[in-house]
Coordinates of C-alpha atoms and ligand atoms in Angstrom, one line a residue:
X1 CA 0.2 0.4 -0.1
X2 CA 1.6 2.8 -1.2
X3 CA 0.3 6.0 0.5
X4 CA -2.4 6.6 2.4
X5 CA -5.9 3.6 1.7
X6 CA -7.3 6.3 -0.5
X7 CA -7.5 6.4 -4.6
X8 CA -4.9 9.1 -5.0
X9 CA -7.1 11.0 -7.3
X10 CA -6.7 13.9 -5.2
X11 CA -3.5 15.8 -5.1
X12 CA -4.8 17.2 -1.6
X13 CA -4.0 20.2 0.8
X14 CA -1.8 19.0 3.6
X15 CA -3.9 20.6 5.4
X16 CA -8.0 18.8 7.8
X17 CA -10.2 21.3 9.1
X18 CA -12.1 20.4 12.5
X19 CA -14.4 22.9 12.7
X20 CA -16.2 25.7 10.5
X21 CA -17.9 29.5 11.2
X22 CA -19.6 31.6 8.3
X23 CA -16.9 32.0 6.1
X24 CA -13.8 30.4 8.7
X25 CA -12.6 27.6 8.7
X26 CA -11.0 26.5 11.5
X27 CA -8.5 23.4 12.1
X28 CA -7.9 21.2 15.4
X29 CA -5.1 22.8 16.9
X30 CA -7.3 26.4 16.7
X31 CA -5.8 28.4 12.9
X32 CA -8.1 29.9 11.1
X33 CA -8.8 30.0 7.2
X34 CA -11.1 32.4 4.9
X35 CA -12.8 30.5 3.2
X36 CA -13.9 31.2 -0.7
X37 CA -14.0 27.7 -2.2
X38 CA -17.2 27.3 0.0
X39 CA -15.9 23.3 -0.9
X40 CA -16.0 24.1 -5.1
X41 CA -19.0 26.7 -4.1
X42 CA -21.1 24.3 -2.1
X43 CA -21.5 25.9 1.3
X44 CA -23.3 28.7 0.2
X45 CA -24.8 29.7 3.3
X46 CA -21.5 29.1 4.4
X47 CA -20.4 26.2 7.6
X48 CA -22.4 26.0 10.0
X49 CA -25.9 28.0 9.2
X50 CA -27.7 27.5 12.0
X51 CA -31.0 27.4 10.3
X52 CA -29.4 24.2 8.1
X53 CA -28.3 23.2 11.6
X54 CA -31.8 23.0 12.6
X55 CA -32.7 21.4 9.8
X56 CA -30.8 19.1 9.5
X57 CA -30.2 17.4 13.3
X58 CA -34.3 17.5 13.2
X59 CA -35.0 15.8 10.6
X60 CA -32.5 13.4 12.1
X61 CA -34.0 12.8 14.4
X62 CA -37.5 11.9 12.7
X63 CA -36.6 9.8 9.6
X64 CA -34.0 9.3 7.5
X65 CA -34.4 7.1 4.7
X66 CA -37.6 5.5 3.4
X67 CA -37.1 4.8 -1.1
X68 CA -38.4 6.4 -3.7
X69 CA -41.4 4.3 -2.9
X70 CA -43.0 6.5 -0.7
X71 CA -44.7 9.6 -1.0
X72 CA -41.3 12.0 0.8
X73 CA -43.0 15.1 1.8
X74 CA -40.9 16.7 2.0
X75 CA -39.4 16.2 -2.2
X76 CA -43.6 17.1 -3.1
X77 CA -42.6 20.8 -1.1
X78 CA -38.6 21.1 -2.3
X79 CA -40.0 20.3 -6.0
X80 CA -43.1 23.2 -5.2
X81 CA -40.9 24.6 -4.4
X82 CA -38.1 25.0 -7.0
X83 CA -41.3 25.3 -9.7
X84 CA -42.4 28.0 -8.3
X85 CA -39.7 29.9 -8.9
X86 CA -38.1 28.8 -12.2
X87 CA -39.2 27.7 -15.6
X88 CA -39.9 24.1 -14.5
X89 CA -42.7 22.2 -14.1
X90 CA -41.4 19.3 -12.5
X91 CA -37.7 18.2 -10.8
X92 CA -35.8 15.0 -10.7
X93 CA -33.7 14.9 -7.5
X94 CA -30.5 13.7 -8.1
X95 CA -27.4 13.5 -5.1
X96 CA -24.6 15.1 -7.0
X97 CA -24.4 17.3 -10.0
X98 CA -22.8 14.7 -12.4
X99 CA -26.4 12.7 -11.5
X100 CA -28.2 15.8 -12.2
X101 CA -27.0 15.6 -15.5
X102 CA -27.0 12.5 -16.3
X103 CA -30.6 13.2 -16.2
X104 CA -30.8 16.1 -18.1
X105 CA -28.8 14.3 -20.9
X106 CA -31.7 10.9 -20.8
X107 CA -34.9 13.4 -20.9
X108 CA -33.3 15.4 -23.1
X109 CA -33.1 12.0 -25.3
X110 CA -35.8 10.4 -24.2
X111 CA -38.2 13.7 -25.4
X112 CA -37.3 13.2 -29.3
X113 CA -37.4 9.2 -28.3
X114 CA -41.7 9.3 -28.1
X115 CA -42.1 12.6 -30.5
X116 CA -41.2 9.6 -32.7
X117 CA -37.2 11.4 -33.7
X118 CA -35.0 8.6 -32.4
X119 CA -32.2 9.7 -34.4
X120 CA -32.2 13.0 -32.6
X121 CA -29.8 11.4 -29.8
X122 CA -26.8 13.6 -29.9
X123 CA -25.8 17.3 -27.6
X124 CA -23.5 20.3 -28.9
X125 CA -21.2 21.0 -26.2
X126 CA -18.9 24.0 -25.0
X127 CA -15.6 23.9 -25.0
X128 CA -14.0 24.3 -21.4
X129 CA -17.4 22.8 -20.1
X130 CA -17.0 20.8 -17.0
X131 CA -19.9 18.6 -16.3
X132 CA -19.1 15.9 -14.0
X133 CA -17.0 13.2 -14.2
X134 CA -19.5 9.9 -15.3
X135 CA -18.3 8.3 -18.4
X136 CA -21.7 10.2 -20.1
X137 CA -20.3 13.7 -18.3
X138 CA -17.0 13.3 -19.4
X139 CA -18.0 12.7 -23.1
X140 CA -20.2 15.8 -22.2
X141 CA -17.3 18.4 -21.2
X142 CA -15.1 16.7 -23.7
X143 CA -11.7 18.0 -22.4
X144 CA -8.9 15.7 -23.2
X145 CA -7.1 15.7 -19.4
X146 CA -10.8 13.1 -18.3
X147 CA -11.3 11.4 -21.1
X148 CA -8.2 9.9 -21.4
X149 CA -8.0 5.8 -20.3
X150 CA -11.6 5.8 -19.6
X151 CA -12.5 5.0 -23.1
X152 CA -14.3 4.6 -25.9
X153 CA -15.9 7.8 -25.1
X154 CA -19.5 8.4 -25.1
X155 CA -20.7 9.0 -28.2
X156 CA -23.4 11.5 -29.5
X157 CA -21.2 15.0 -28.4
X158 CA -20.0 17.8 -30.4
X159 CA -18.6 20.2 -29.2
X160 CA -17.9 23.5 -30.3
X161 CA -15.4 26.8 -28.7
X162 CA -16.7 29.3 -26.3
X163 CA -18.0 31.7 -27.6
X164 CA -17.8 30.6 -31.6
X165 CA -21.8 31.4 -32.5
X166 CA -20.7 30.4 -36.1
X167 CA -20.2 27.1 -35.2
X168 CA -22.9 26.7 -33.2
X169 CA -24.4 26.7 -36.1
X170 CA -22.6 24.2 -38.4
X171 CA -22.7 22.0 -35.4
X172 CA -26.2 21.2 -35.5
X173 CA -28.0 18.4 -37.4
X174 CA -31.1 16.5 -38.1
X175 CA -29.2 14.1 -35.6
X176 CA -28.9 17.0 -32.2
X177 CA -31.0 16.8 -29.7
X178 CA -29.7 20.1 -27.4
X179 CA -27.7 22.6 -26.3
X180 CA -26.2 21.5 -22.9
X181 CA -24.0 25.5 -22.0
X182 CA -23.1 26.6 -18.2
X183 CA -24.4 30.3 -18.6
X184 CA -20.9 30.9 -16.4
X185 CA -18.7 28.1 -16.6
X186 CA -16.8 26.8 -13.7
X187 CA -13.5 24.7 -13.5
X188 CA -13.7 26.7 -17.3
X189 CA -12.4 29.6 -15.8
X190 CA -15.6 31.9 -15.0
X191 CA -16.7 32.6 -18.4
X192 CA -19.6 33.4 -18.7
X193 CA -21.1 33.2 -22.3
X194 CA -22.4 37.0 -23.2
X195 CA -26.2 37.6 -23.3
X196 CA -26.6 37.8 -26.3
X197 CA -25.0 34.3 -27.8
X198 CA -27.8 32.5 -24.9
X199 CA -30.3 34.1 -26.7
X200 CA -29.1 32.6 -30.1
X201 CA -28.8 29.3 -28.4
X202 CA -32.0 30.6 -27.3
X203 CA -33.2 30.7 -30.6
X204 CA -31.5 28.7 -32.5
X205 CA -32.8 25.4 -30.5
X206 CA -36.5 26.5 -30.9
X207 CA -35.6 26.9 -34.4
X208 CA -34.7 23.7 -34.6
X209 CA -36.9 21.8 -32.7
X210 CA -33.9 21.4 -30.1
X211 CA -33.9 21.1 -26.2
X212 CA -31.7 24.0 -23.7
X213 CA -30.0 22.4 -21.4
X214 CA -28.3 24.6 -18.7
X215 CA -26.1 23.6 -16.7
X216 CA -26.7 26.0 -13.3
X217 CA -24.6 23.1 -11.0
X218 CA -21.7 25.8 -10.4
X219 CA -23.6 29.6 -10.9
X220 CA -27.0 28.4 -10.2
X221 CA -29.2 29.2 -6.5
X222 CA -28.5 32.7 -5.6
X223 CA -24.1 32.8 -7.2
X224 CA -24.7 35.2 -9.6
X225 CA -27.1 37.1 -7.1
X226 CA -29.7 36.6 -9.2
X227 CA -31.7 32.2 -8.4
X228 CA -30.6 30.5 -11.2
X229 CA -28.0 32.8 -14.2
X230 CA -30.4 32.1 -16.7
X231 CA -32.7 35.9 -15.5
X232 CA -29.9 37.7 -16.1
X233 CA -30.2 37.0 -20.0
X234 CA -33.8 37.5 -20.5
X235 CA -34.1 33.3 -21.4
X236 CA -35.8 30.6 -20.0
X237 CA -34.1 26.7 -21.3
X238 CA -36.0 23.4 -21.4
X239 CA -34.2 21.7 -18.4
X240 CA -31.3 22.8 -16.1
X241 CA -29.0 21.2 -13.8
X242 CA -28.3 22.0 -10.7
X243 CA -26.9 21.2 -7.5
X244 CA -23.5 22.5 -5.3
X245 CA -25.1 25.4 -3.6
X246 CA -28.5 24.1 -3.3
X247 CA -27.3 21.2 -0.9
X248 CA -25.3 24.1 1.1
X249 CA -22.9 20.9 1.9
X250 CA -25.2 18.4 1.5
X251 CA -25.5 16.4 -1.0
X252 CA -27.9 17.3 -3.8
X253 CA -28.2 18.1 -6.9
X254 CA -31.7 18.3 -9.4
X255 CA -32.7 18.3 -12.7
X256 CA -35.4 20.6 -13.8
X257 CA -37.1 20.6 -16.8
X258 CA -40.8 21.7 -17.6
X259 CA -43.7 19.5 -19.0
X260 CA -42.6 19.4 -22.4
X261 CA -39.7 19.1 -22.5
X262 CA -39.9 15.7 -19.8
X263 CA -42.7 14.1 -21.6
X264 CA -40.6 11.0 -22.4
X265 CA -39.6 10.5 -18.7
X266 CA -42.7 8.1 -17.5
X267 CA -42.7 5.4 -14.3
X268 CA -40.9 3.1 -15.0
X269 CA -37.6 5.0 -17.4
X270 CA -35.6 6.5 -14.7
X271 CA -34.5 6.6 -10.8
X272 CA -32.4 6.6 -7.9
X273 CA -31.8 4.9 -4.1
X274 CA -30.6 8.0 -2.5
X275 CA -31.8 11.1 -4.2
X276 CA -34.4 13.5 -2.7
X277 CA -34.2 11.3 0.6
X278 CA -35.6 13.7 4.0
X279 CA -32.1 14.4 4.6
X280 CA -31.0 15.7 1.9
X281 CA -34.6 17.9 1.3
X282 CA -34.7 19.2 4.9
X283 CA -31.6 21.4 4.6
X284 CA -33.1 22.0 0.9
X285 CA -35.6 23.3 1.6
X286 CA -34.1 25.3 4.6
X287 CA -30.8 26.7 1.9
X288 CA -34.6 28.3 -0.2
X289 CA -36.3 29.3 3.1
X290 CA -32.7 32.3 3.4
X291 CA -32.2 32.3 -0.9
X292 CA -35.3 33.4 -1.1
X293 CA -35.2 36.1 2.3
X294 CA -36.2 39.2 0.2
X295 CA -33.4 41.4 0.0
X296 CA -30.9 38.2 0.0
X297 CA -30.0 38.3 -3.8
X298 CA -29.6 41.6 -3.3
X299 CA -27.0 41.0 -1.3
X300 CA -25.5 39.3 -3.4
X301 CA -25.2 41.8 -5.1
X302 CA -23.9 44.7 -3.7
X303 CA -21.2 41.8 -1.7
X304 CA -20.1 41.6 -5.6
X305 CA -19.9 44.7 -6.5
X306 CA -17.1 45.5 -3.0
X307 CA -15.8 42.4 -4.3
X308 CA -15.2 43.2 -7.8
X309 CA -13.7 47.1 -6.8
X310 CA -11.0 46.2 -4.3
X311 CA -9.9 42.8 -7.1
X312 CA -10.2 45.7 -9.9
X313 CA -7.0 48.1 -7.5
X314 CA -4.9 45.3 -6.7
X315 CA -5.0 44.4 -10.9
X316 CA -4.2 48.2 -10.8
X317 CA -1.8 48.2 -8.4
X318 CA 0.3 44.3 -9.2
X319 CA -0.9 43.7 -13.0
X320 CA 2.6 41.1 -12.8
X321 CA 0.2 39.2 -11.3
X322 CA -3.1 39.9 -12.0
X323 CA -4.4 40.6 -15.4
X324 CA -8.2 40.7 -14.3
X325 CA -10.6 40.7 -13.1
X326 CA -13.9 38.1 -14.2
X327 CA -17.8 37.4 -13.6
X328 CA -20.7 37.8 -11.8
X329 CA -21.7 38.1 -8.3
X330 CA -20.3 35.6 -6.3
X331 CA -18.8 33.4 -9.0
X332 CA -15.7 35.3 -9.3
X333 CA -11.8 34.7 -10.9
X334 CA -8.6 35.6 -10.9
X335 CA -7.1 35.9 -14.2
X336 CA -3.4 35.6 -12.8
X337 CA -0.1 36.3 -15.8
X338 CA 1.9 34.2 -13.0
X339 CA 0.5 30.3 -13.1
X340 CA -2.7 29.7 -11.5
X341 CA -1.8 27.9 -8.9
X342 CA 1.2 29.4 -7.6
X343 CA -1.0 32.4 -6.9
X344 CA -3.1 29.9 -5.1
X345 CA -0.4 28.5 -3.2
X346 CA 0.1 32.2 -1.9
X347 CA -3.4 33.3 -1.2
X348 CA -3.3 29.8 1.3
X349 CA -0.4 31.2 2.8
X350 CA -2.1 34.6 4.2
X351 CA -4.6 31.9 5.0
X352 CA -7.2 32.6 2.7
X353 CA -8.6 29.7 0.7
X354 CA -9.8 29.9 -3.0
X355 CA -10.3 27.7 -6.0
X356 CA -7.9 27.5 -9.7
X357 CA -9.8 26.7 -12.7
X358 CA -9.0 26.8 -16.7
X359 CA -8.1 29.3 -18.8
X360 CA -5.0 30.7 -15.3
X361 CA -7.7 31.6 -13.7
X362 CA -8.2 31.1 -9.3
X363 CA -11.4 31.2 -8.4
X364 CA -13.6 33.3 -5.4
X365 CA -16.5 31.2 -4.5
X366 CA -17.0 33.1 -0.9
X367 CA -20.4 31.9 1.0
X368 CA -23.8 33.7 -0.1
X369 CA -23.2 35.1 3.3
X370 CA -19.5 36.9 3.8
X371 CA -19.8 39.7 5.8
X372 CA -18.2 42.9 4.6
X373 CA -15.6 42.4 7.2
X374 CA -15.4 39.2 5.3
X375 CA -15.1 40.3 1.7
X376 CA -12.3 42.9 3.5
X377 CA -10.0 40.5 4.5
X378 CA -10.1 38.8 1.1
X379 CA -9.2 41.6 -0.2
X380 CA -6.4 42.4 2.7
X381 CA -5.0 39.5 1.6
X382 CA -5.4 38.4 -2.1
X383 CA -3.0 41.8 -1.8
X384 CA -0.3 40.3 0.5
X385 CA -0.2 37.7 -1.6
X386 CA 0.2 39.8 -4.8
X387 CA 3.0 42.0 -3.3
X388 CA 4.6 38.9 -2.1
X389 CA 5.0 37.4 -5.8
X390 CA 5.2 40.8 -7.2
X391 CA 7.9 41.1 -4.2
X392 CA 9.5 37.3 -5.9
X393 CA 9.7 38.1 -9.5
X394 CA 11.5 41.2 -9.5
X395 CA 13.7 39.2 -7.3
X396 CA 14.2 36.3 -10.1
Ligands
PLP401 C1 -18.9 20.5 -10.0 C2 -20.2 20.4 -11.2 C3 -20.6 20.3 -12.1 C4 -20.2 18.2 -11.3 O1 -20.6 17.7 -10.0 P1 -20.7 17.0 -9.3 O2 -22.0 16.4 -7.3 O3 -18.7 16.6 -8.6 O4 -20.5 15.2 -9.9 C5 -20.9 19.9 -12.8 N1 -21.6 20.6 -14.2 C6 -20.6 22.1 -13.3 C7 -21.1 23.2 -14.1 C8 -20.1 21.8 -11.8 O5 -19.3 22.5 -11.4

């Protein structure tokens, strides 16, 4: 046995935490880290949020799991609330983002199958996308580093370059079922699809009888300052996957669809053992209680401005370290001049946790509940780290 009993699939930091409070993580020895990674956009309400702790512990004392053989009142309620607050008419609950995407892909293929067009099975996806690590979702994402050695690649995904409208049009054939896109690419490096292009995608789907599938696993549930990122573009998808933020740290995902798009998803065609279990539903409902409170999303937008102003000043001061700020709401990215892994490490040395992304970006994904003081402290730490890196570069 080499190292530990665990698969060596994660290059973990030599750092373990004992507990968390809001935007802070604390080690067993009491060292405090400001958590602007938030479990990769998962801890949407920070750590140990009292309302979430109460919801989970209350449910844990009553009932954990019954399976989808029976009615689950919390599931019905969370489904209805998601429907009321989105484009959707129907919801399927999962345990993860990748499973929500699998359901979205199956929903799209099934739609054309029951409408007498079974040849329509292909899905157009965008380069740099990330949709998960199952066999179908690595094929959908199309990133070589995730596909290598796992062949044969699942058939039916056609990738086009980010932001390339002509390539998108050219990729649509008689076999196309859907377009799948993240309104804001997360792992791809916080790349926002321009509003005009999202509108074009919607129109292309309408004109060609295709379904528009959005992956809001990372950018959804308040992260952009609206409940869902698509609201900024004034369009609506036919199918959407969410996960990460909706569980606030409890494993929970969902596939949302219109009645029309979900026509093929009839009794017995899809299923899950754990998806939608009472614990996850209690937490999901508690997350919505907070995110849907009047004013909560306005606060996310205000805090976003505060962060962007602070970050822009750092870009001005240290252009040889960080060249630009990207993103919206509290899904922000620093486009780095130095390797993003080095910048990420320099932040960690200031006890600030962030996440590297594609396109040489460091992602800033604070809890949506981060306070103004948390944000000021993050900005101070980013400036200190940038100064250290700029000095080291000058010495080199
Ligand atoms: C994280 C992520 C996924 C996959 O979610 P898992 O819960 O890891 O399966 C899919 N799409 C996007 C945009 C993500 O950020």
